[in-house]
């Protein structure tokens, strides 16, 4: 399988290039993990988290899934969130979507896709709640992109509604939650939600006593 072999060759070249530039890089990296940022993004292969923000290994803690969903029943995502907040003490959480997201587009259709239909239900709810806004956005591409934005905002809310984040705020921990969207066509990030950093910034119904 020459394609797989090439991946190992690429890895060797990458590791050797880094060691030439910074001989003790991997030794230092193996001793600690101290990222200040948690990136919750889409699994899309065109959205490489570290590269987009120009960060090296060890500087960005990353969780990815189809369409950057934060569901209260997803133990995988919540475990990552807890570890990042309580143990790594990240100071920023960014939920990052991207324009033209295939998962978001699929949530707008009525086709049966299989197991993923259960996952996309999270986004179908956002579509249902905001249908008029989305339909007024323009053509199909613009409607998909509008739902991509609204989905990011909804998932930011879900992060803020967790006991993990709210307990961190109660402890006085420095923690801000952001919503960003990435343009695959131009490589640029755009901010949609700026730094929610206290329970007072979320609806009272979702605040923990």
mmCIF file of C-alpha atoms in Angstrom:
data_model
loop_
_atom_site.group_PDB
_atom_site.id
_atom_site.type_symbol
_atom_site.label_atom_id
_atom_site.label_comp_id
_atom_site.label_asym_id
_atom_site.label_seq_id
_atom_site.Cartn_x
_atom_site.Cartn_y
_atom_site.Cartn_z
ATOM 1 C CA UNK A 1 0.000 0.000 0.000
ATOM 2 C CA UNK A 2 2.221 2.824 -1.260
ATOM 3 C CA UNK A 3 -0.215 5.545 -0.128
ATOM 4 C CA UNK A 4 0.083 4.455 3.507
ATOM 5 C CA UNK A 5 3.850 4.093 3.194
ATOM 6 C CA UNK A 6 4.003 7.690 1.994
ATOM 7 C CA UNK A 7 2.373 8.869 5.208
ATOM 8 C CA UNK A 8 5.191 7.330 7.238
ATOM 9 C CA UNK A 9 7.775 8.923 4.936
ATOM 10 C CA UNK A 10 6.046 12.277 5.345
ATOM 11 C CA UNK A 11 6.112 11.826 9.110
ATOM 12 C CA UNK A 12 9.821 11.083 9.117
ATOM 13 C CA UNK A 13 10.565 14.157 7.015
ATOM 14 C CA UNK A 14 8.375 16.327 9.236
ATOM 15 C CA UNK A 15 10.002 15.104 12.470
ATOM 16 C CA UNK A 16 13.502 15.523 11.060
ATOM 17 C CA UNK A 17 12.743 19.045 9.824
ATOM 18 C CA UNK A 18 11.487 20.103 13.253
ATOM 19 C CA UNK A 19 14.505 18.587 15.026
ATOM 20 C CA UNK A 20 16.854 20.447 12.694
ATOM 21 C CA UNK A 21 15.183 23.746 13.564
ATOM 22 C CA UNK A 22 14.691 23.003 17.285
ATOM 23 C CA UNK A 23 16.647 19.955 18.481
ATOM 24 C CA UNK A 24 14.912 19.615 21.875
ATOM 25 C CA UNK A 25 11.370 20.322 20.601
ATOM 26 C CA UNK A 26 9.964 16.818 21.090
ATOM 27 C CA UNK A 27 11.762 16.294 24.393
ATOM 28 C CA UNK A 28 10.168 19.433 25.815
ATOM 29 C CA UNK A 29 6.798 18.643 24.249
ATOM 30 C CA UNK A 30 6.702 15.207 25.895
ATOM 31 C CA UNK A 31 7.110 16.714 29.375
ATOM 32 C CA UNK A 32 3.990 18.821 29.479
ATOM 33 C CA UNK A 33 0.774 19.870 27.768
ATOM 34 C CA UNK A 34 -0.243 23.441 28.582
ATOM 35 C CA UNK A 35 -2.592 24.734 25.868
ATOM 36 C CA UNK A 36 -4.602 27.864 26.582
ATOM 37 C CA UNK A 37 -7.217 27.068 23.948
ATOM 38 C CA UNK A 38 -9.803 24.356 23.305
ATOM 39 C CA UNK A 39 -10.973 24.114 19.685
ATOM 40 C CA UNK A 40 -14.305 22.365 19.095
ATOM 41 C CA UNK A 41 -14.582 22.027 15.347
ATOM 42 C CA UNK A 42 -15.850 20.039 12.404
ATOM 43 C CA UNK A 43 -14.190 16.813 11.265
ATOM 44 C CA UNK A 44 -13.903 18.172 7.713
ATOM 45 C CA UNK A 45 -10.384 17.438 6.425
ATOM 46 C CA UNK A 46 -10.169 20.918 4.867
ATOM 47 C CA UNK A 47 -10.248 22.578 8.297
ATOM 48 C CA UNK A 48 -6.879 21.864 10.000
ATOM 49 C CA UNK A 49 -7.181 23.520 13.401
ATOM 50 C CA UNK A 50 -3.514 24.142 14.276
ATOM 51 C CA UNK A 51 -2.583 25.406 10.832
ATOM 52 C CA UNK A 52 -5.494 27.837 10.573
ATOM 53 C CA UNK A 53 -4.410 29.712 13.691
ATOM 54 C CA UNK A 54 -0.671 29.195 13.200
ATOM 55 C CA UNK A 55 -0.094 27.107 16.319
ATOM 56 C CA UNK A 56 2.384 24.339 17.037
ATOM 57 C CA UNK A 57 1.692 20.920 18.619
ATOM 58 C CA UNK A 58 0.895 21.378 22.300
ATOM 59 C CA UNK A 59 -0.649 24.835 21.909
ATOM 60 C CA UNK A 60 -4.197 23.873 20.941
ATOM 61 C CA UNK A 61 -6.401 21.181 22.506
ATOM 62 C CA UNK A 62 -8.786 19.885 19.836
ATOM 63 C CA UNK A 63 -12.104 18.060 19.654
ATOM 64 C CA UNK A 64 -13.749 17.477 16.274
ATOM 65 C CA UNK A 65 -16.971 15.880 15.110
ATOM 66 C CA UNK A 66 -19.402 16.172 12.212
ATOM 67 C CA UNK A 67 -20.645 19.783 12.053
ATOM 68 C CA UNK A 68 -19.043 20.888 15.366
ATOM 69 C CA UNK A 69 -21.951 19.833 17.552
ATOM 70 C CA UNK A 70 -21.925 20.085 21.351
ATOM 71 C CA UNK A 71 -24.675 17.760 22.569
ATOM 72 C CA UNK A 72 -25.475 17.294 26.250
ATOM 73 C CA UNK A 73 -25.625 13.519 25.647
ATOM 74 C CA UNK A 74 -22.203 13.298 23.955
ATOM 75 C CA UNK A 75 -19.883 11.923 26.622
ATOM 76 C CA UNK A 76 -16.918 12.151 24.268
ATOM 77 C CA UNK A 77 -17.260 15.896 23.778
ATOM 78 C CA UNK A 78 -18.132 16.533 27.428
ATOM 79 C CA UNK A 79 -15.134 14.516 28.597
ATOM 80 C CA UNK A 80 -12.842 16.585 26.382
ATOM 81 C CA UNK A 81 -14.472 19.751 27.698
ATOM 82 C CA UNK A 82 -14.059 18.698 31.324
ATOM 83 C CA UNK A 83 -10.422 17.696 30.855
ATOM 84 C CA UNK A 84 -9.626 20.939 29.058
ATOM 85 C CA UNK A 85 -11.333 23.148 31.641
ATOM 86 C CA UNK A 86 -10.592 21.374 34.921
ATOM 87 C CA UNK A 87 -7.167 19.870 34.293
ATOM 88 C CA UNK A 88 -5.524 21.798 31.462
ATOM 89 C CA UNK A 89 -7.071 25.075 32.676
ATOM 90 C CA UNK A 90 -7.654 26.417 29.178
ATOM 91 C CA UNK A 91 -8.661 30.060 29.133
ATOM 92 C CA UNK A 92 -10.543 30.070 25.835
ATOM 93 C CA UNK A 93 -12.991 27.663 24.205
ATOM 94 C CA UNK A 94 -13.732 28.250 20.521
ATOM 95 C CA UNK A 95 -16.582 26.508 18.739
ATOM 96 C CA UNK A 96 -15.523 26.690 15.106
ATOM 97 C CA UNK A 97 -17.789 25.951 12.159
ATOM 98 C CA UNK A 98 -17.086 26.465 8.498
ATOM 99 C CA UNK A 99 -19.027 27.697 5.515
ATOM 100 C CA UNK A 100 -20.290 25.041 3.132
ATOM 101 C CA UNK A 101 -20.385 22.380 5.857
ATOM 102 C CA UNK A 102 -21.703 19.112 4.443
ATOM 103 C CA UNK A 103 -23.228 18.032 7.730
ATOM 104 C CA UNK A 104 -25.135 21.290 8.047
ATOM 105 C CA UNK A 105 -26.319 21.059 4.435
ATOM 106 C CA UNK A 106 -27.513 17.477 5.015
ATOM 107 C CA UNK A 107 -29.534 18.615 8.027
ATOM 108 C CA UNK A 108 -31.559 20.862 5.719
ATOM 109 C CA UNK A 109 -32.666 17.928 3.559
ATOM 110 C CA UNK A 110 -35.240 15.197 4.192
ATOM 111 C CA UNK A 111 -33.110 12.328 2.900
ATOM 112 C CA UNK A 112 -32.508 9.253 5.045
ATOM 113 C CA UNK A 113 -28.759 8.851 5.487
ATOM 114 C CA UNK A 114 -28.498 6.209 8.204
ATOM 115 C CA UNK A 115 -27.000 6.418 11.684
ATOM 116 C CA UNK A 116 -25.867 10.002 11.150
ATOM 117 C CA UNK A 117 -29.515 11.104 10.973
ATOM 118 C CA UNK A 118 -29.566 10.859 14.781
ATOM 119 C CA UNK A 119 -26.566 13.192 14.988
ATOM 120 C CA UNK A 120 -27.914 15.666 12.454
ATOM 121 C CA UNK A 121 -31.107 15.974 14.476
ATOM 122 C CA UNK A 122 -29.193 18.463 16.646
ATOM 123 C CA UNK A 123 -28.780 20.733 13.618
ATOM 124 C CA UNK A 124 -32.265 20.072 12.239
ATOM 125 C CA UNK A 125 -33.585 21.643 15.438
ATOM 126 C CA UNK A 126 -31.553 24.793 14.746
ATOM 127 C CA UNK A 127 -32.896 24.801 11.176
ATOM 128 C CA UNK A 128 -36.484 24.431 12.394
ATOM 129 C CA UNK A 129 -36.176 27.204 14.987
ATOM 130 C CA UNK A 130 -34.648 29.641 12.485
ATOM 131 C CA UNK A 131 -36.287 28.611 9.212
ATOM 132 C CA UNK A 132 -37.569 32.047 8.214
ATOM 133 C CA UNK A 133 -34.203 33.689 8.905
ATOM 134 C CA UNK A 134 -32.472 31.027 6.818
ATOM 135 C CA UNK A 135 -34.901 31.206 3.915
ATOM 136 C CA UNK A 136 -34.400 34.974 3.767
ATOM 137 C CA UNK A 137 -30.634 34.556 3.459
ATOM 138 C CA UNK A 138 -30.701 34.125 -0.346
ATOM 139 C CA UNK A 139 -29.934 31.175 -2.601
ATOM 140 C CA UNK A 140 -29.269 27.626 -1.362
ATOM 141 C CA UNK A 141 -25.556 28.235 -0.775
ATOM 142 C CA UNK A 142 -26.287 31.340 1.265
ATOM 143 C CA UNK A 143 -28.969 29.492 3.236
ATOM 144 C CA UNK A 144 -26.533 26.703 4.088
ATOM 145 C CA UNK A 145 -23.949 29.272 5.174
ATOM 146 C CA UNK A 146 -26.483 31.067 7.342
ATOM 147 C CA UNK A 147 -27.367 27.795 9.068
ATOM 148 C CA UNK A 148 -23.626 27.170 9.550
ATOM 149 C CA UNK A 149 -23.442 30.466 11.456
ATOM 150 C CA UNK A 150 -26.573 29.791 13.504
ATOM 151 C CA UNK A 151 -25.325 26.307 14.344
ATOM 152 C CA UNK A 152 -22.092 27.749 15.747
ATOM 153 C CA UNK A 153 -24.050 30.157 17.913
ATOM 154 C CA UNK A 154 -26.282 27.358 19.201
ATOM 155 C CA UNK A 155 -23.318 25.160 20.067
ATOM 156 C CA UNK A 156 -21.641 28.054 21.889
ATOM 157 C CA UNK A 157 -24.791 28.246 24.001
ATOM 158 C CA UNK A 158 -24.599 24.519 24.680
ATOM 159 C CA UNK A 159 -21.009 24.877 25.908
ATOM 160 C CA UNK A 160 -22.005 27.728 28.218
ATOM 161 C CA UNK A 161 -24.965 25.769 29.584
ATOM 162 C CA UNK A 162 -22.809 22.876 30.817
ATOM 163 C CA UNK A 163 -22.092 22.486 34.509
ATOM 164 C CA UNK A 164 -18.431 22.145 33.532
ATOM 165 C CA UNK A 165 -18.170 25.707 32.275
ATOM 166 C CA UNK A 166 -20.514 27.250 34.825
ATOM 167 C CA UNK A 167 -18.689 25.640 37.745
ATOM 168 C CA UNK A 168 -15.436 27.038 36.362
ATOM 169 C CA UNK A 169 -16.968 30.519 36.368
ATOM 170 C CA UNK A 170 -18.205 29.958 39.948
ATOM 171 C CA UNK A 171 -14.639 29.135 40.976
ATOM 172 C CA UNK A 172 -13.485 32.401 39.457
ATOM 173 C CA UNK A 173 -11.568 30.581 36.743
ATOM 174 C CA UNK A 174 -10.621 32.706 33.761
ATOM 175 C CA UNK A 175 -12.606 31.173 30.892
ATOM 176 C CA UNK A 176 -14.219 32.659 27.786
ATOM 177 C CA UNK A 177 -16.311 30.880 25.146
ATOM 178 C CA UNK A 178 -16.176 32.054 21.529
ATOM 179 C CA UNK A 179 -17.990 31.267 18.291
ATOM 180 C CA UNK A 180 -15.998 31.411 15.055
ATOM 181 C CA UNK A 181 -16.588 30.409 11.458
ATOM 182 C CA UNK A 182 -13.994 29.553 8.833
ATOM 183 C CA UNK A 183 -14.151 30.256 5.133
ATOM 184 C CA UNK A 184 -12.665 27.408 3.139
ATOM 185 C CA UNK A 185 -12.749 29.594 0.019
ATOM 186 C CA UNK A 186 -10.535 32.319 1.502
ATOM 187 C CA UNK A 187 -8.910 30.723 4.563
ATOM 188 C CA UNK A 188 -10.211 33.397 6.924
ATOM 189 C CA UNK A 189 -11.779 33.107 10.373
ATOM 190 C CA UNK A 190 -14.682 35.324 11.411
ATOM 191 C CA UNK A 191 -15.936 35.889 14.953
ATOM 192 C CA UNK A 192 -19.660 35.310 15.554
ATOM 193 C CA UNK A 193 -19.748 35.262 19.370
ATOM 194 C CA UNK A 194 -17.197 37.241 21.362
ATOM 195 C CA UNK A 195 -16.008 35.973 24.708
ATOM 196 C CA UNK A 196 -18.893 34.835 26.892
ATOM 197 C CA UNK A 197 -17.136 34.744 30.242
ATOM 198 C CA UNK A 198 -19.801 34.635 32.958
ATOM 199 C CA UNK A 199 -23.175 33.066 33.720
ATOM 200 C CA UNK A 200 -24.728 36.535 33.675
ATOM 201 C CA UNK A 201 -24.284 36.535 29.885
ATOM 202 C CA UNK A 202 -26.547 33.528 29.337
ATOM 203 C CA UNK A 203 -30.350 33.259 29.822
ATOM 204 C CA UNK A 204 -31.419 32.820 33.434
ATOM 205 C CA UNK A 205 -33.181 29.532 32.670
ATOM 206 C CA UNK A 206 -29.838 27.895 31.927
ATOM 207 C CA UNK A 207 -27.888 29.218 34.906
ATOM 208 C CA UNK A 208 -26.962 26.772 37.634
ATOM 209 C CA UNK A 209 -27.874 27.841 41.161
#
